[in-house]
């Protein structure tokens, strides 16, 4: 720690200290990344201790940070990029996050990321590696500087033509989400969701999907209620033309479904994940839902995984599957505890229930009428019944939001 280092350095003397700092700084350029990391940790601790003991002036530390920025801007090799990042991280860790703005460190790093020519690819890598070091060394204190630029400056780098830059961007996001303040989860998720859009490059989709899985493992409680928006995008990714995007989406669904804390839904996790990934198992999953006795209220996290399966069943041309889906819809809607939990699904499910009300089977029509009544009751305190009826009519006439986002 810097406290231990400070007491030790007072007995060391200025000349040996300078020799120690010089040797650690030299090791930052080592061909071995692990040696460079170790040297960066040691340099940060030594500089911090020297600052505390008054053996090093703050201006000296600032000069080291500036030297790192200059090296990053002129980096020609991966080794130079790493050394620059280690130097910036060590100096800023010793000085503290409070001086990042004053020293212009973050501004300069983001400027380097804006370079698009092939000659600046090493500089972009160096900037991302430096940001990763700042995340690692400063932790949550660095989040206010990074989060506002996460999408535009970091996630955007997933589409870079240089693989080293892509890998460096992935490293930044991994370091960020695995150490993220749980209160900041809602600030990160929108950027990840936009990275899954159909218009994004396949690497961006794959990386954002993987980052969502890491975030779900790190902050389950905070991520769970936000998954209602994620599921439609993941279902789209399951149909993506790129096999790697499909594989990433299929791999993350069993991970994020662990955010569910409803006891009954927990017993259905395997079946729900399987049905979302493989539409052929929809019928079996609906049967499992029907045979499950629910004694707890249904929250938004559970609905995020159950509703896509029900909606797909309602759209199926098979009478038996539609009947099961209508029954499930009625049963689940009766368990909803908050109108806001069902709100994201209203356009899609109201459109399908409206169609089922005109089904050729009396049983389906009866089940649809019951489901509609329960749905209106569930949303009554959040959305007036008249509005729900207008919503259903609007969807049927194509005047509302596209419910196709849940189609698989």
Coordinates of C-alpha atoms in Angstrom, one line a residue:
X1 CA 0.0 0.0 0.0
X2 CA 1.1 3.7 -0.4
X3 CA 1.2 4.0 3.4
X4 CA 3.7 1.2 3.8
X5 CA 5.6 2.5 0.8
X6 CA 5.7 6.0 2.2
X7 CA 7.3 4.9 5.5
X8 CA 9.8 2.7 3.7
X9 CA 10.7 5.4 1.2
X10 CA 11.6 7.9 4.0
X11 CA 14.4 5.5 5.0
X12 CA 15.4 4.8 1.4
X13 CA 16.7 8.2 0.5
X14 CA 16.3 10.3 -2.7
X15 CA 19.0 8.7 -4.8
X16 CA 17.9 5.1 -4.3
X17 CA 14.3 6.2 -4.8
X18 CA 15.2 7.7 -8.2
X19 CA 17.0 4.5 -9.1
X20 CA 13.9 2.4 -8.1
X21 CA 11.5 4.6 -10.1
X22 CA 13.8 4.6 -13.1
X23 CA 14.1 0.8 -13.0
X24 CA 10.3 0.3 -12.7
X25 CA 9.7 2.7 -15.5
X26 CA 12.1 0.8 -17.7
X27 CA 10.3 -2.4 -17.1
X28 CA 7.0 -0.9 -18.4
X29 CA 8.5 -1.5 -21.9
X30 CA 9.1 -5.2 -21.3
X31 CA 8.1 -7.6 -24.0
X32 CA 6.3 -9.6 -21.3
X33 CA 2.9 -8.1 -20.6
X34 CA 2.9 -9.7 -17.1
X35 CA 6.2 -8.0 -16.3
X36 CA 4.9 -4.7 -17.5
X37 CA 1.7 -5.1 -15.4
X38 CA 3.8 -5.8 -12.3
X39 CA 6.1 -2.9 -12.9
X40 CA 3.0 -0.6 -13.3
X41 CA 1.6 -1.7 -10.0
X42 CA 5.0 -1.2 -8.3
X43 CA 5.5 2.2 -10.0
X44 CA 2.0 3.4 -8.9
X45 CA 2.7 2.4 -5.3
X46 CA 6.1 3.9 -5.3
X47 CA 5.0 7.2 -6.7
X48 CA 2.0 7.3 -4.4
X49 CA 4.3 6.7 -1.4
X50 CA 6.9 9.2 -2.6
X51 CA 4.1 11.9 -3.0
X52 CA 2.8 11.2 0.5
X53 CA 6.3 11.5 2.0
X54 CA 7.1 14.6 0.0
X55 CA 10.1 13.0 -1.8
X56 CA 8.5 13.6 -5.2
X57 CA 6.7 16.7 -6.4
X58 CA 3.3 16.5 -8.0
X59 CA 4.8 18.2 -11.1
X60 CA 7.1 15.3 -11.5
X61 CA 4.2 12.8 -11.6
X62 CA 2.4 15.0 -14.0
X63 CA 5.4 15.0 -16.3
X64 CA 5.3 11.2 -16.2
X65 CA 1.7 11.2 -17.2
X66 CA 2.4 13.6 -20.1
X67 CA 5.3 11.5 -21.2
X68 CA 2.9 8.5 -21.4
X69 CA 0.5 10.6 -23.4
X70 CA 3.2 11.6 -25.8
X71 CA 4.4 8.0 -26.2
X72 CA 0.8 6.9 -26.8
X73 CA 0.3 9.5 -29.6
X74 CA 3.6 8.4 -31.3
X75 CA 3.3 4.6 -30.6
X76 CA 4.5 2.5 -33.5
X77 CA 4.4 -0.9 -31.9
X78 CA 2.2 -2.9 -29.5
X79 CA 5.0 -2.8 -26.9
X80 CA 5.2 1.0 -27.0
X81 CA 1.4 1.2 -26.8
X82 CA 1.4 -1.0 -23.6
X83 CA 4.3 0.9 -22.0
X84 CA 2.5 4.2 -22.6
X85 CA -0.7 2.9 -21.1
X86 CA 1.1 1.5 -18.0
X87 CA 2.9 4.8 -17.5
X88 CA -0.3 6.9 -17.7
X89 CA -2.1 4.5 -15.4
X90 CA 0.7 4.5 -12.8
X91 CA 1.0 8.2 -12.7
X92 CA -2.7 8.9 -12.5
X93 CA -3.2 6.3 -9.9
X94 CA -0.5 7.9 -7.7
X95 CA -1.9 11.4 -8.2
X96 CA -5.6 10.6 -7.9
X97 CA -8.7 10.8 -10.2
X98 CA -9.2 14.5 -9.1
X99 CA -6.4 15.6 -11.4
X100 CA -7.5 13.8 -14.6
X101 CA -9.4 16.8 -15.8
X102 CA -6.9 19.4 -14.8
X103 CA -4.1 17.4 -16.6
X104 CA -6.2 16.8 -19.7
X105 CA -5.5 13.1 -19.6
X106 CA -9.0 11.9 -20.5
X107 CA -9.5 14.6 -23.2
X108 CA -6.2 13.6 -24.9
X109 CA -7.0 9.9 -24.8
X110 CA -10.4 10.4 -26.4
X111 CA -8.8 12.6 -29.1
X112 CA -6.4 9.7 -29.9
X113 CA -9.4 7.4 -30.3
X114 CA -10.8 9.8 -32.9
X115 CA -7.9 9.1 -35.3
X116 CA -9.0 7.0 -38.3
X117 CA -6.0 6.5 -40.4
X118 CA -3.9 3.3 -40.5
X119 CA -1.0 5.2 -39.1
X120 CA -2.9 5.9 -35.8
X121 CA -4.0 2.3 -35.1
X122 CA -1.2 1.9 -32.5
X123 CA -2.2 5.2 -30.9
X124 CA -5.9 4.0 -30.7
X125 CA -4.7 0.8 -29.1
X126 CA -2.5 2.7 -26.6
X127 CA -5.4 5.1 -25.7
X128 CA -7.7 2.1 -25.0
X129 CA -5.1 0.3 -23.0
X130 CA -4.5 3.5 -21.0
X131 CA -8.3 3.8 -20.3
X132 CA -8.2 0.2 -19.2
X133 CA -5.4 1.0 -16.8
X134 CA -7.3 3.9 -15.4
X135 CA -10.4 1.7 -14.9
X136 CA -8.2 -0.8 -13.1
X137 CA -6.2 1.6 -11.0
X138 CA -8.9 4.2 -10.2
X139 CA -11.9 1.9 -10.1
X140 CA -15.2 3.6 -9.5
X141 CA -13.5 7.0 -9.3
X142 CA -12.9 6.8 -13.1
X143 CA -16.5 6.0 -14.0
X144 CA -17.8 9.6 -14.2
X145 CA -15.1 10.3 -16.8
X146 CA -15.7 7.1 -18.9
X147 CA -19.4 6.4 -18.8
X148 CA -20.6 9.5 -20.7
X149 CA -18.2 8.5 -23.6
X150 CA -18.5 4.7 -23.3
X151 CA -20.6 4.3 -26.4
X152 CA -19.1 6.9 -28.7
X153 CA -15.4 6.3 -27.8
X154 CA -15.1 2.7 -26.6
X155 CA -17.9 0.5 -27.9
X156 CA -17.6 2.3 -31.3
X157 CA -14.0 0.8 -31.5
X158 CA -15.5 -2.7 -31.7
X159 CA -16.0 -1.9 -35.4
X160 CA -12.4 -0.9 -35.9
X161 CA -10.5 -2.6 -38.8
X162 CA -7.5 -3.4 -36.6
X163 CA -7.9 -6.5 -34.4
X164 CA -5.6 -5.1 -31.7
X165 CA -7.9 -2.1 -31.3
X166 CA -11.0 -4.3 -31.0
X167 CA -9.3 -6.5 -28.4
X168 CA -8.2 -3.4 -26.4
X169 CA -11.8 -2.1 -26.5
X170 CA -13.1 -5.4 -25.2
X171 CA -10.6 -5.3 -22.4
X172 CA -11.8 -1.9 -21.3
X173 CA -15.4 -3.0 -21.2
X174 CA -14.6 -6.1 -19.4
X175 CA -12.6 -4.2 -16.7
X176 CA -15.4 -1.7 -16.4
X177 CA -18.3 -4.0 -16.0
X178 CA -16.6 -6.5 -13.7
X179 CA -15.8 -3.6 -11.3
X180 CA -18.8 -1.4 -12.0
X181 CA -20.6 0.4 -9.2
X182 CA -24.0 -1.4 -9.1
X183 CA -25.7 2.0 -9.1
X184 CA -24.2 2.7 -12.5
X185 CA -25.6 -0.4 -14.2
X186 CA -28.5 1.6 -15.8
X187 CA -26.0 4.0 -17.3
X188 CA -24.1 1.2 -19.1
X189 CA -26.9 -1.0 -20.3
X190 CA -28.4 1.4 -22.9
X191 CA -25.0 1.6 -24.6
X192 CA -24.8 -2.2 -24.7
X193 CA -28.3 -2.5 -26.0
X194 CA -27.7 0.0 -28.8
X195 CA -24.6 -2.1 -29.7
X196 CA -26.9 -5.0 -30.4
X197 CA -29.0 -3.2 -33.0
X198 CA -29.4 -4.7 -36.4
X199 CA -27.4 -1.9 -38.0
X200 CA -24.3 -2.5 -35.9
X201 CA -21.3 -4.5 -37.1
X202 CA -21.3 -8.2 -36.1
X203 CA -18.2 -7.7 -33.8
X204 CA -20.0 -4.9 -32.0
X205 CA -23.1 -7.1 -31.5
X206 CA -21.0 -10.1 -30.3
X207 CA -18.9 -8.0 -27.9
X208 CA -22.0 -6.2 -26.4
X209 CA -23.8 -9.4 -25.9
X210 CA -20.8 -10.9 -24.1
X211 CA -20.5 -7.7 -21.9
X212 CA -24.1 -8.1 -21.0
X213 CA -23.4 -11.6 -19.7
X214 CA -20.5 -10.3 -17.6
X215 CA -22.6 -7.5 -16.2
X216 CA -25.4 -9.9 -15.3
X217 CA -22.9 -12.0 -13.3
X218 CA -21.4 -9.0 -11.5
X219 CA -24.7 -7.2 -10.6
X220 CA -27.6 -9.6 -10.9
X221 CA -30.0 -7.5 -8.7
X222 CA -29.5 -4.3 -10.7
X223 CA -29.4 -6.0 -14.1
X224 CA -32.5 -8.1 -13.8
X225 CA -35.1 -5.4 -13.9
X226 CA -33.5 -4.0 -17.1
X227 CA -33.7 -7.2 -19.1
X228 CA -37.1 -6.5 -20.5
X229 CA -35.4 -4.3 -23.1
X230 CA -32.6 -6.8 -23.7
X231 CA -34.7 -9.8 -24.6
X232 CA -36.2 -8.5 -27.9
X233 CA -32.7 -7.6 -29.1
X234 CA -31.3 -10.9 -28.1
X235 CA -34.1 -12.7 -30.0
X236 CA -33.1 -10.7 -33.0
X237 CA -29.5 -11.6 -32.5
X238 CA -30.5 -15.3 -32.5
X239 CA -31.7 -14.8 -36.1
X240 CA -28.6 -12.8 -37.1
X241 CA -26.9 -13.7 -40.4
X242 CA -23.6 -14.0 -38.6
X243 CA -23.0 -17.4 -36.8
X244 CA -20.8 -15.8 -34.1
X245 CA -23.6 -13.3 -33.1
X246 CA -26.1 -16.2 -33.0
X247 CA -23.7 -18.2 -30.8
X248 CA -23.0 -15.3 -28.5
X249 CA -26.8 -14.7 -28.0
X250 CA -27.4 -18.4 -27.4
X251 CA -24.6 -18.5 -24.8
X252 CA -25.7 -15.4 -22.9
X253 CA -29.4 -16.3 -22.4
X254 CA -28.7 -19.1 -19.8
X255 CA -26.4 -16.6 -18.0
X256 CA -28.7 -13.6 -17.8
X257 CA -31.7 -15.8 -16.8
X258 CA -29.9 -16.4 -13.5
X259 CA -30.9 -12.8 -12.6
X260 CA -34.5 -14.1 -12.0
X261 CA -35.3 -14.4 -8.3
X262 CA -38.9 -15.5 -8.6
X263 CA -38.9 -19.1 -7.1
X264 CA -41.3 -20.6 -9.6
X265 CA -39.6 -19.0 -12.6
X266 CA -36.2 -20.3 -11.3
X267 CA -37.5 -23.9 -11.7
X268 CA -38.3 -23.1 -15.3
X269 CA -35.0 -21.4 -16.2
X270 CA -33.7 -24.3 -18.3
X271 CA -37.0 -24.7 -20.2
X272 CA -37.4 -21.0 -20.8
X273 CA -33.8 -20.5 -22.0
X274 CA -34.2 -23.5 -24.3
X275 CA -37.5 -22.3 -25.8
X276 CA -36.1 -18.8 -26.5
X277 CA -33.0 -20.3 -28.2
X278 CA -34.9 -23.1 -30.0
X279 CA -38.5 -22.4 -31.1
X280 CA -39.1 -26.1 -31.6
X281 CA -39.3 -26.5 -27.8
X282 CA -41.9 -23.7 -27.3
X283 CA -44.8 -26.2 -26.9
X284 CA -42.9 -28.2 -24.2
X285 CA -42.0 -25.0 -22.3
X286 CA -45.7 -23.8 -22.3
X287 CA -46.7 -27.2 -20.9
X288 CA -44.1 -26.7 -18.1
X289 CA -45.5 -23.2 -17.3
X290 CA -49.0 -24.6 -17.2
X291 CA -48.1 -27.4 -14.8
X292 CA -46.2 -25.0 -12.5
X293 CA -48.0 -23.7 -9.4
X294 CA -47.2 -20.1 -9.0
X295 CA -47.6 -18.7 -5.5
X296 CA -45.5 -15.6 -5.8
X297 CA -46.1 -12.4 -7.8
X298 CA -44.7 -12.1 -11.3
X299 CA -42.0 -9.4 -11.6
X300 CA -40.5 -7.7 -14.7
X301 CA -37.4 -9.9 -14.7
X302 CA -39.5 -13.1 -15.0
X303 CA -41.8 -11.6 -17.6
X304 CA -38.7 -10.7 -19.7
X305 CA -38.2 -14.5 -20.3
X306 CA -41.8 -15.8 -20.1
X307 CA -43.5 -13.3 -22.4
X308 CA -41.4 -14.0 -25.5
X309 CA -42.3 -17.7 -25.3
X310 CA -46.0 -16.9 -24.8
X311 CA -46.1 -14.4 -27.6
X312 CA -44.4 -16.9 -30.0
X313 CA -47.0 -19.5 -29.0
X314 CA -49.8 -17.0 -29.7
X315 CA -48.5 -16.5 -33.2
X316 CA -48.1 -20.2 -34.0
X317 CA -50.5 -21.6 -36.6
X318 CA -51.0 -24.8 -34.5
X319 CA -54.3 -24.8 -32.6
X320 CA -52.9 -26.7 -29.6
X321 CA -50.0 -24.4 -29.2
X322 CA -52.2 -21.3 -29.4
X323 CA -54.6 -22.7 -26.9
X324 CA -51.7 -23.3 -24.4
X325 CA -50.3 -19.9 -25.0
X326 CA -53.6 -18.2 -24.4
X327 CA -54.1 -20.1 -21.2
X328 CA -50.6 -19.2 -20.1
X329 CA -51.1 -15.6 -20.9
X330 CA -54.2 -15.4 -18.7
X331 CA -52.5 -17.2 -15.8
X332 CA -49.4 -15.1 -15.9
X333 CA -51.2 -11.8 -16.2
X334 CA -53.2 -12.6 -13.1
X335 CA -49.9 -12.8 -11.2
X336 CA -48.4 -9.4 -12.2
X337 CA -47.8 -7.2 -9.2
X338 CA -47.0 -3.9 -10.9
X339 CA -48.4 -2.3 -14.1
X340 CA -44.9 -1.1 -15.1
X341 CA -43.7 -4.7 -15.3
X342 CA -46.2 -5.6 -18.1
X343 CA -46.0 -2.2 -19.9
X344 CA -43.1 -3.1 -22.2
X345 CA -45.0 -6.1 -23.6
X346 CA -48.4 -4.5 -24.1
X347 CA -48.1 -3.7 -27.8
X348 CA -47.0 -7.2 -28.7
X349 CA -49.3 -9.2 -26.5
X350 CA -52.4 -7.1 -27.0
X351 CA -52.0 -7.4 -30.8
X352 CA -51.8 -11.2 -30.6
X353 CA -54.7 -11.5 -28.1
X354 CA -56.8 -9.3 -30.4
X355 CA -56.2 -11.8 -33.2
X356 CA -57.0 -14.7 -31.0
X357 CA -60.4 -13.1 -30.2
X358 CA -61.3 -13.8 -33.8
X359 CA -59.9 -17.4 -33.9
X360 CA -62.0 -20.1 -35.4
X361 CA -61.8 -22.2 -32.2
X362 CA -64.3 -21.3 -29.5
X363 CA -61.9 -22.5 -26.8
X364 CA -59.2 -20.1 -28.1
X365 CA -61.6 -17.2 -28.3
X366 CA -62.8 -17.9 -24.7
X367 CA -59.2 -18.1 -23.5
X368 CA -58.3 -14.9 -25.3
X369 CA -61.2 -13.0 -23.7
X370 CA -60.2 -14.2 -20.3
X371 CA -56.5 -13.3 -20.9
X372 CA -57.6 -9.8 -22.1
X373 CA -59.7 -9.3 -19.0
X374 CA -56.8 -10.3 -16.7
X375 CA -54.3 -8.2 -18.7
X376 CA -56.6 -5.1 -18.4
X377 CA -56.9 -5.8 -14.6
X378 CA -53.1 -6.1 -14.3
X379 CA -52.5 -2.8 -16.0
X380 CA -55.5 -1.0 -14.7
X381 CA -53.7 1.2 -12.2
X382 CA -51.0 2.1 -14.6
X383 CA -52.9 2.4 -17.9
X384 CA -56.6 3.1 -18.2
X385 CA -58.7 0.3 -19.7
X386 CA -59.9 2.6 -22.4
X387 CA -56.2 3.2 -23.4
X388 CA -55.6 -0.5 -23.5
X389 CA -58.5 -1.0 -25.9
X390 CA -57.3 1.9 -28.0
X391 CA -53.8 0.3 -27.9
X392 CA -55.2 -3.0 -29.2
X393 CA -57.1 -1.4 -32.0
X394 CA -54.1 0.8 -32.9
X395 CA -51.8 -2.3 -33.1
X396 CA -54.3 -4.1 -35.2
X397 CA -54.5 -1.2 -37.7
X398 CA -50.7 -0.8 -37.7
X399 CA -50.7 2.6 -36.0
X400 CA -48.6 1.5 -32.9
X401 CA -45.1 0.3 -32.2
X402 CA -43.9 -2.7 -34.1
X403 CA -44.7 -5.9 -32.1
X404 CA -42.5 -7.9 -34.5
X405 CA -39.5 -7.3 -32.2
X406 CA -40.5 -10.4 -30.3
X407 CA -40.8 -12.6 -33.4
X408 CA -38.3 -15.5 -33.8

